[in-house]
Coordinates of C-alpha atoms and ligand atoms in Angstrom, one line a residue:
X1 CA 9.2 30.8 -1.0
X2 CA 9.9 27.1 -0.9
X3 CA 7.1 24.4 -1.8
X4 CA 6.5 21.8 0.6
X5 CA 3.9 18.4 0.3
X6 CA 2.7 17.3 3.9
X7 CA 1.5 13.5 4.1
X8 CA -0.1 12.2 7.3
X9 CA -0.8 8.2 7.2
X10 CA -4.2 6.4 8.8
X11 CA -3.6 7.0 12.1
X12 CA -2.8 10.3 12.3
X13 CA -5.7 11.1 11.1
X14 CA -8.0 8.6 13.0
X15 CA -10.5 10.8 13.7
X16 CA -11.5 14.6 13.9
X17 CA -9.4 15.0 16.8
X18 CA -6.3 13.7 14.8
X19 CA -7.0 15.7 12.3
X20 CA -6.6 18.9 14.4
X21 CA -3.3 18.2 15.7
X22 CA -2.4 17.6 11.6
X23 CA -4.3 21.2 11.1
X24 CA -1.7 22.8 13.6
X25 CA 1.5 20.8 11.9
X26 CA 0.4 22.7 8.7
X27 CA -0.4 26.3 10.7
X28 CA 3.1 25.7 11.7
X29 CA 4.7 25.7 8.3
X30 CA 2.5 27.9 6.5
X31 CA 3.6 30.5 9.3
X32 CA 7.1 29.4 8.2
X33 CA 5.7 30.9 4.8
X34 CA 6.1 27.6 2.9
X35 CA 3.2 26.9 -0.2
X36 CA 2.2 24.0 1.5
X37 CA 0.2 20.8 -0.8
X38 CA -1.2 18.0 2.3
X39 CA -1.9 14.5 1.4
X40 CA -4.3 12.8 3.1
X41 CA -4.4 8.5 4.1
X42 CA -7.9 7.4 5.1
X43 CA -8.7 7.0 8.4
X44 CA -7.0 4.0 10.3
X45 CA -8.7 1.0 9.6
X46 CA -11.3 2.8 6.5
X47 CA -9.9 1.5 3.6
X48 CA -9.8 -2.3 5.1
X49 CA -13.8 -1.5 5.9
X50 CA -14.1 -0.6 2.9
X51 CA -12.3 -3.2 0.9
X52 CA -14.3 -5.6 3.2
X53 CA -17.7 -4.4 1.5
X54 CA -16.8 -5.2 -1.8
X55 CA -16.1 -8.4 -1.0
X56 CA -18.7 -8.7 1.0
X57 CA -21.2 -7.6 -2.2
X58 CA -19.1 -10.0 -4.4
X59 CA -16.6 -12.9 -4.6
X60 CA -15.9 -11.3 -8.2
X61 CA -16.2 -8.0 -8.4
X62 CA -15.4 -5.3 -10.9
X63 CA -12.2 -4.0 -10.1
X64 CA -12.8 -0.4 -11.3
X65 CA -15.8 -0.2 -8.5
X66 CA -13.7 -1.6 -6.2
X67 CA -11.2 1.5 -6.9
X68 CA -14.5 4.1 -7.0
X69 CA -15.3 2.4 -3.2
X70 CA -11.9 2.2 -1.6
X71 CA -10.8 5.7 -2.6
X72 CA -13.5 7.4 -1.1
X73 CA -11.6 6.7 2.3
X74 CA -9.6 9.6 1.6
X75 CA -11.8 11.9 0.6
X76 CA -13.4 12.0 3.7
X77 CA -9.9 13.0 5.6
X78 CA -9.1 15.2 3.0
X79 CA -12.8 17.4 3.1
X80 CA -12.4 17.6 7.2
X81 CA -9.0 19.1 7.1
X82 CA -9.8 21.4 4.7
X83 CA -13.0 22.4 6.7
X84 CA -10.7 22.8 10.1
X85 CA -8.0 24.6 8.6
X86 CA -10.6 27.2 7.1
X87 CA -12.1 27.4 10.6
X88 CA -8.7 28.2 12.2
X89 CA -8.3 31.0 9.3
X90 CA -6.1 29.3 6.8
X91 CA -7.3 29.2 3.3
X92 CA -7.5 25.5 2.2
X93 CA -9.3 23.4 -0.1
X94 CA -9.8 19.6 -0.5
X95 CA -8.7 17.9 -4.5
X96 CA -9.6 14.1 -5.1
X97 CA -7.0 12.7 -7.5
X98 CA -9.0 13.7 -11.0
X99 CA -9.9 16.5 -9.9
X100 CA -5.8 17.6 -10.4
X101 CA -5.9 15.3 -12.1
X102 CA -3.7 12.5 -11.1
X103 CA -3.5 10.6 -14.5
X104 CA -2.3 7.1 -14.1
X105 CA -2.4 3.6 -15.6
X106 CA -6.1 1.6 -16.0
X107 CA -4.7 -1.0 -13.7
X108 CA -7.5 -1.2 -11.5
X109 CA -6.4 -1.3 -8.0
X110 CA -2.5 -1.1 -9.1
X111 CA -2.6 1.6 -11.0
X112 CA 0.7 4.4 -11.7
X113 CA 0.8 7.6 -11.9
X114 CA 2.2 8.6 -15.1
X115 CA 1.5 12.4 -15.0
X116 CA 0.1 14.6 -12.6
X117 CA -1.3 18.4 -14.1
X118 CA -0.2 20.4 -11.0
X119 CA -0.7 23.9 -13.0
X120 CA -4.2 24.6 -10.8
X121 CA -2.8 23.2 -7.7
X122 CA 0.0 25.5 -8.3
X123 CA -1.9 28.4 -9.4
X124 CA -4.2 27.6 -5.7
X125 CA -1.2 27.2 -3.8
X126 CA 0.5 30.6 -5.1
X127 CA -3.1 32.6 -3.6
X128 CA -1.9 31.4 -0.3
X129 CA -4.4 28.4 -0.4
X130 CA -3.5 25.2 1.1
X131 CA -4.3 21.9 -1.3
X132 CA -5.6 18.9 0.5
X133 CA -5.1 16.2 -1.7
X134 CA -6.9 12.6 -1.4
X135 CA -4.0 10.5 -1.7
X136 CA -3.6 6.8 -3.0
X137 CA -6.8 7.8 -6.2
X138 CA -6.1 9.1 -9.7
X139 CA -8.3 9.0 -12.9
X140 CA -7.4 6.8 -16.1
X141 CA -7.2 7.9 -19.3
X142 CA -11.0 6.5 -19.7
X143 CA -12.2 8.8 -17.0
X144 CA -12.1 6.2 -13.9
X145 CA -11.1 6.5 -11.0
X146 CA -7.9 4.2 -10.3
X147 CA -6.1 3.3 -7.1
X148 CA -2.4 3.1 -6.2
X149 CA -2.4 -0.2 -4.2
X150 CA -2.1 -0.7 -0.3
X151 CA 0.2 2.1 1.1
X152 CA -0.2 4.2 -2.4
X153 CA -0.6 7.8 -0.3
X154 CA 2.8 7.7 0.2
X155 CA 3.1 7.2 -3.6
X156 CA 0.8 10.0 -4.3
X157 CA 3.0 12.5 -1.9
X158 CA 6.1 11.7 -3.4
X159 CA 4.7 12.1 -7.1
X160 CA 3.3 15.2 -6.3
X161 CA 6.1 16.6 -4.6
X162 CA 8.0 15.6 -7.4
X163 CA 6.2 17.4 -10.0
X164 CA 5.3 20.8 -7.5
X165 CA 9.4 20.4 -7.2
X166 CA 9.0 20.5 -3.1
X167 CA 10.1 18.4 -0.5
X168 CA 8.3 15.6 1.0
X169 CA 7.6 15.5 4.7
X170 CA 5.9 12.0 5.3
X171 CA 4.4 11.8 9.2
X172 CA 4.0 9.0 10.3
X173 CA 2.8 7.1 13.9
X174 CA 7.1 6.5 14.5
X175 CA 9.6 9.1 14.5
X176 CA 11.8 8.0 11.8
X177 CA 13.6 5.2 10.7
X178 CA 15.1 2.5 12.9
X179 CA 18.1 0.3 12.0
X180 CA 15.3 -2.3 13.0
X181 CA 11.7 -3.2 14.1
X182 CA 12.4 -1.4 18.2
X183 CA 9.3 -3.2 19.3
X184 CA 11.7 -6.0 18.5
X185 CA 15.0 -4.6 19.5
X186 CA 15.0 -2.5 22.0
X187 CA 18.3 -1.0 21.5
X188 CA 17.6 0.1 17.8
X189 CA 18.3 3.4 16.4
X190 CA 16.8 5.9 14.9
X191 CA 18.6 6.9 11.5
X192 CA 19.2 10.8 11.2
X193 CA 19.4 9.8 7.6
X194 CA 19.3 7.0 5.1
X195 CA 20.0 6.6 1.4
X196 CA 17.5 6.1 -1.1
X197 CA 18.7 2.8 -2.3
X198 CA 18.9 1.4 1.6
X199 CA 15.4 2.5 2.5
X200 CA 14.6 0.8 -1.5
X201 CA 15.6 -2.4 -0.3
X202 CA 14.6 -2.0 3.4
X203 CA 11.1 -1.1 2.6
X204 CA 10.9 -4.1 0.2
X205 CA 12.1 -6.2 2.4
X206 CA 9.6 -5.7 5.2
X207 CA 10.0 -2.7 6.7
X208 CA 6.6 -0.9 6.7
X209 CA 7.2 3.0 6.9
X210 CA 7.0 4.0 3.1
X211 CA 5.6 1.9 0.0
X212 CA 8.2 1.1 -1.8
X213 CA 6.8 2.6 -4.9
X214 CA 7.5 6.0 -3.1
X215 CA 11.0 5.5 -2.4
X216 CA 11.7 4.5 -6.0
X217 CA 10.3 7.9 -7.1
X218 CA 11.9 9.6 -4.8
X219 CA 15.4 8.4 -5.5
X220 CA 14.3 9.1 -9.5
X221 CA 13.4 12.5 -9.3
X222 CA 15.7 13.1 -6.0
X223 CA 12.4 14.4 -3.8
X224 CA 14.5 15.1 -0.6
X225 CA 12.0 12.8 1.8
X226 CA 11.8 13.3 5.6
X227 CA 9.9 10.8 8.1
X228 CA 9.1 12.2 10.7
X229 CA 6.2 11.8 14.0
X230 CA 2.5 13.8 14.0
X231 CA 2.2 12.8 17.4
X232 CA 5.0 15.2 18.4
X233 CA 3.6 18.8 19.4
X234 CA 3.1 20.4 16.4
X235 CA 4.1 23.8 17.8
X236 CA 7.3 22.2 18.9
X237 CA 9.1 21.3 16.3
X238 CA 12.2 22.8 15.3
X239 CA 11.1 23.4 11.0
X240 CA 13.5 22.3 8.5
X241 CA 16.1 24.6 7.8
X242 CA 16.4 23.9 3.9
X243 CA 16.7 20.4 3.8
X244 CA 19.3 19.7 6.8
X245 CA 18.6 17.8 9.6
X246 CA 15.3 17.2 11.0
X247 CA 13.2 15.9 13.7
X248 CA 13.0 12.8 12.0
X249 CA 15.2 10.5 9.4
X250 CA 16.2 12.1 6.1
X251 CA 15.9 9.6 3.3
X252 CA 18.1 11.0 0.7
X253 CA 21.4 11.0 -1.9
X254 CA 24.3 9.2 -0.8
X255 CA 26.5 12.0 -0.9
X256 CA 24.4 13.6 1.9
X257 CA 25.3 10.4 4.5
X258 CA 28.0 11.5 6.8
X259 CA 28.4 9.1 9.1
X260 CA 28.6 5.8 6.8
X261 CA 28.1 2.2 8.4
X262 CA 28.7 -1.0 7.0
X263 CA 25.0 -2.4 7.7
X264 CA 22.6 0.4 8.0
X265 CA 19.8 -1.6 9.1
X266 CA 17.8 -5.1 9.5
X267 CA 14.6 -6.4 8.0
X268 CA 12.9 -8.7 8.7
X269 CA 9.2 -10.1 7.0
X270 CA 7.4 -13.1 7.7
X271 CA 5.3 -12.8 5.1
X272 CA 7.6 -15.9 3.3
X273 CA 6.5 -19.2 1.8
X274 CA 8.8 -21.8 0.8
X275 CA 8.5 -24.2 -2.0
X276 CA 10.6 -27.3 -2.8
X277 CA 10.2 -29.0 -6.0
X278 CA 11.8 -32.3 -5.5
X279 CA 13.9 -34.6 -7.7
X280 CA 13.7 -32.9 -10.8
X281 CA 16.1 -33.9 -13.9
X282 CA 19.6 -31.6 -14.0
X283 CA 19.2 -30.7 -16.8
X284 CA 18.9 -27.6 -19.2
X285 CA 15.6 -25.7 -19.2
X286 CA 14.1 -27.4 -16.3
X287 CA 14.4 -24.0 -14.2
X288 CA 12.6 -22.1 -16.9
X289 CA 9.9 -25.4 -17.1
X290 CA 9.1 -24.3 -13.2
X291 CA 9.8 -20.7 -13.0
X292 CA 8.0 -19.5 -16.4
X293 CA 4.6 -20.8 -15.5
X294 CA 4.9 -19.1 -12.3
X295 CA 5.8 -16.1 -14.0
X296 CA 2.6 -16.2 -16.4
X297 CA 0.5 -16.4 -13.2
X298 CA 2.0 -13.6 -11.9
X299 CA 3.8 -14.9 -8.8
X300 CA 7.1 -13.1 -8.0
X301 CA 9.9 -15.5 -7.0
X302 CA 12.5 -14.0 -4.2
X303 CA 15.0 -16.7 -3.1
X304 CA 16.1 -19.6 -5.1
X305 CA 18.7 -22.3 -4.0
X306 CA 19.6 -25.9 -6.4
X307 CA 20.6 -29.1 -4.9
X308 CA 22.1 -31.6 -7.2
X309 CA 22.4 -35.3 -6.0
X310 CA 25.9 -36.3 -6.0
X311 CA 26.0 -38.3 -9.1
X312 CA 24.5 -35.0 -10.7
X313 CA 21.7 -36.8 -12.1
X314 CA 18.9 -35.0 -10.1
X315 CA 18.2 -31.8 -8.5
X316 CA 15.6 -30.3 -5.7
X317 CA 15.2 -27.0 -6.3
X318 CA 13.6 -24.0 -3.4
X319 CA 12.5 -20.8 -4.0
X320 CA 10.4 -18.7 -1.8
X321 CA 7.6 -16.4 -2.8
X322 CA 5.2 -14.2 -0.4
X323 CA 2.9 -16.1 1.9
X324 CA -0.6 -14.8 -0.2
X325 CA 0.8 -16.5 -3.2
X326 CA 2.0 -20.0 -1.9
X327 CA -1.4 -21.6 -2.8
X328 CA -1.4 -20.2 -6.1
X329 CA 2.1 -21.5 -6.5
X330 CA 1.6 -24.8 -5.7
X331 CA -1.5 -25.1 -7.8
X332 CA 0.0 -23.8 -10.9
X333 CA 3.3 -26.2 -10.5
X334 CA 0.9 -29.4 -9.9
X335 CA -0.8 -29.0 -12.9
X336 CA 2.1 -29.1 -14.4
X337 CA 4.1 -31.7 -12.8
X338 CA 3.9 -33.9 -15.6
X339 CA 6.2 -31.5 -18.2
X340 CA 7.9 -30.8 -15.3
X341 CA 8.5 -34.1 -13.9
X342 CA 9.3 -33.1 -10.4
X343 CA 8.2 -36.4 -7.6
X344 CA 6.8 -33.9 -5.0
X345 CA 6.2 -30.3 -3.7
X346 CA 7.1 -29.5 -0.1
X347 CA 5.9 -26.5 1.2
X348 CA 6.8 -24.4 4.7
X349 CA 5.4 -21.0 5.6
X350 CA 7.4 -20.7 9.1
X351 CA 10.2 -18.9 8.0
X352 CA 11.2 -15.3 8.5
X353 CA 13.6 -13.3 5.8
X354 CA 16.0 -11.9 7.4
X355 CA 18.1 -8.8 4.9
X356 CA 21.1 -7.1 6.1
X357 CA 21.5 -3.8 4.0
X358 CA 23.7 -0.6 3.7
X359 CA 26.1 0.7 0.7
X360 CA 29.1 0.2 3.1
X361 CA 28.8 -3.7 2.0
X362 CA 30.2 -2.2 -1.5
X363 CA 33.5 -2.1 -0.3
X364 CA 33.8 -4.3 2.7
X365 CA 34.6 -7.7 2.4
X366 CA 33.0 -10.2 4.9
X367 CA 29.9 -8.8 5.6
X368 CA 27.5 -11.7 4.8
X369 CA 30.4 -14.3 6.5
X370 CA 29.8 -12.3 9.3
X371 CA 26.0 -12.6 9.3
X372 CA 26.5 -16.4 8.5
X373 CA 29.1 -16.7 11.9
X374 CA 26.7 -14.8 14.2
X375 CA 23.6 -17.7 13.0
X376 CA 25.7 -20.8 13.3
X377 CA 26.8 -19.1 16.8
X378 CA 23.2 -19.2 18.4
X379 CA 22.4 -22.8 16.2
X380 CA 20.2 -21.3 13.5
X381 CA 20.7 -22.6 10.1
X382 CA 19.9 -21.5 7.0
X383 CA 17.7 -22.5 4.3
X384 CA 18.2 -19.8 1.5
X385 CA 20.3 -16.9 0.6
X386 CA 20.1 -14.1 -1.7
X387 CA 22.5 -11.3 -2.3
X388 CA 22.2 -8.0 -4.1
X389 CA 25.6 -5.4 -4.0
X390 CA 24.0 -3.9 -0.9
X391 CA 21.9 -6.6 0.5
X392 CA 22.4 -10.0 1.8
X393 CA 18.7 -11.9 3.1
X394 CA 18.7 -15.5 5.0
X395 CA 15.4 -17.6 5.1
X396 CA 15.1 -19.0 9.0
X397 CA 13.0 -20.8 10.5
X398 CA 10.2 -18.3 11.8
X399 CA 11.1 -19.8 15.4
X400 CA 14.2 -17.9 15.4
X401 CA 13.4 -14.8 14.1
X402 CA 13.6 -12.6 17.3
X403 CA 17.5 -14.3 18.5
X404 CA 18.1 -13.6 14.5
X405 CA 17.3 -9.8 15.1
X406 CA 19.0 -9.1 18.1
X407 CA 22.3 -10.9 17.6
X408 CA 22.8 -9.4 14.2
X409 CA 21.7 -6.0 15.1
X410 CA 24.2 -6.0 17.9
X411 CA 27.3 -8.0 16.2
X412 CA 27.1 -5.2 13.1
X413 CA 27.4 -2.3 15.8
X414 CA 23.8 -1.0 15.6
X415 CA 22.8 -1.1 19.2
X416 CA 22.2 2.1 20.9
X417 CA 24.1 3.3 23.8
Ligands
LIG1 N1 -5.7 4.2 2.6 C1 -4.8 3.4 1.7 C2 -4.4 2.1 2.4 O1 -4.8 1.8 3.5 C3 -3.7 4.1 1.2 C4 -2.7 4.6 2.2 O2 -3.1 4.8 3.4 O3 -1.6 4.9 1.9 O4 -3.8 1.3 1.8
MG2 MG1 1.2 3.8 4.9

């Protein structure tokens, strides 16, 4: 009998009506026999209510109650399914994170799971009984209750179905995973399947079906992830056979990937501030005077690019970090501008990242000259670049962001028939 974890995001379960349609997705695969563990998101929109209340009560407040307020979100989804599974017959009953437990970090409101107990969800799921589990929460190891951060149930799925040793099916409001944003491109792709180290770097890199966090997992402990749509009919589906092709896109070990492409997909996030730090001394341990501050404050760096005058005397250096930090950024390098000894900050947040990615780039040369041609063709130029081995992002002016998409998407072979 095979073990399988179930996660439905906000808006499939939206309300009470949403959450009947996720009741009949897992009728169907408990009629397929499978143990089956559910994790539950709050319901679209609760956990920003929520989050809105504690700011409301506080500029400052306590982080841990801000975790005990924001998890209850899910306990609420979790509770209903369980009472409208048990109404349609199926044995079911709802767990909040330490009730597992779920033990993580005491990072309030970041925390990690660092061990889950899964021997009474096991010893549940072995009577027959379905576990609803209130994703995104666990319990410290002073006894509080700890959340994941934004997006976490995913995290909580994967971990679970990590230590139950199932597979992962995460439902979501798309049907998979698109070589790119199709309410951008309308001639993107579903993927029948993806890598774990493309969907890494596409789900960093903007793309918003899985928390990174989760992918990262997965690809650790191999958790064979499908994402797949709850608005399909849930009687409709054609189940799994063992962990073959789908409804949706497997994410999953490279071996697995049949048909390999070059570039898998495009991301895109506008969620970018720039910084330049102008006419700074070329000299030794002047990066480290501007970069280690911002590291002590806790500001992650993407893209970096020098420019040093031609008599090699001077230097402007850009770096981009996300848009929520940029004030913080500039704060912490103007009080500092003295050591420093930079003559001004210039800042821009219209700009879009724009990341090709897929492991064919490996062992192809001219991929990113390719992506450079297909800019310079349509007039767009570039004000960063950063590479990784499967990976190559451009910062754009924001303006541009939609040509960006749709030329590259269509010069790398991606568009649908
Ligand atoms: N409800 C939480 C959030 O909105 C966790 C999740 O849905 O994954 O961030
Ligand atoms: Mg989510």
């Amino acid at each position: 009998m095979s073990r399988l974890v179930m996660k439905f995001g906000g808006t499939s379960v939206a309300d009470v009506e949403r959450i009947r349609n996720v009741a009949l997705h897992v009728k169907r695969e408990v009629e397929e026999g499978n143990q089956v563990a559910v994790v539950l998101s709050a319901m679209a929109g609760k956990t920003d209510e929520l989050v809105g209340f504690c700011k409301q009560a506080s500029a400052n407040y306590d982080r841990r109650e801000y975790d005990f307020i924001v998890s209850s979100g899910e306990q609420i989804t979790s509770g209903l399914l369980a009472i409208i599974l048990q109404d349609m017959g199926i044995d079911a009953r709802s767990w909040a994170g330490w009730q597992i437990p779920i033990k993580t970090s005491s990072v309030a409101s970041a925390a990690r799971i660092e061990e889950i107990d899964s021997a009474n969800l096991i010893a549940s799921m072995e009577k027959g009984q379905v576990s609803v589990v209130a994703g995104f929460q666990g319990i410290s190891a002073e006894g509080r209750v700890t959340t994941l951060g934004r997006g976490g149930s995913d995290t909580s799925a994967v971990a679970l179905a990590a230590s139950l040793d199932a597979r992962c099916d995460i439902y979501t409001d798309v049907d998979g995973v698109y070589t790119t944003d199709p309410r951008i491109v309308k001639q993107a792709r579903k993927l029948p399947r993806v890598s774990y180290e493309e969907m890494l770097e596409m789900a960093s890199l903007g793309a918003k079906v899985l928390q990174t966090r989760s992918v990262e997992l997965a690809m650790v402990y191999k958790v064979p992830l499908q994402v797949r749509s709850s608005f399909d009919a849930p009687d409709n589906i054609p189940v799994v056979p063992g962990n073959n092709f789908g409804p949706g896109t497997l994410v999953c070990e490279e071996e697995l990937i049949v048909e390999e492409q070059v570039v898998s997909g495009i991301a895109y996030s506008k969620d970018e501030a720039k910084v330049t730090v102008r006419h700074v001394k070329d000299k030794p341990g002047i990066s480290a005077s501007i970069f280690r501050p911002l590291a002590d404050a806790n500001i992650s760096v993407d893209m970096i690019v020098q420019n040093v005058s031609p008599d090699g005397e001077f230097a402007n250096i850009t770096f981009t970090v996300v848009a929520n930090d940029l004030d913080m950024a500039v704060s912490v390098l103007e009080e500092k501008q003295q050591e420093i000894g930079f003559e001004s900050l210039e800042t821009a947040s219209n700009v879009t990242k724009i990341s090709i990615v897929g492991i064919g780039m490996r062992s192809h040369a001219g991929v990113a000259a390719k992506m450079f041609d297909v800019l310079a063709s349509h007039g767009i130029n570039i004000l960063a670049i950063a590479t990784s081995e499967i990976k190559t992002s451009v910062l754009i002016d924001q303006d541009y962001t939609e040509l960006a998409l749709r030329s590259l998407h269509t010069a790398y072979d991606l568009d649908a028939e």
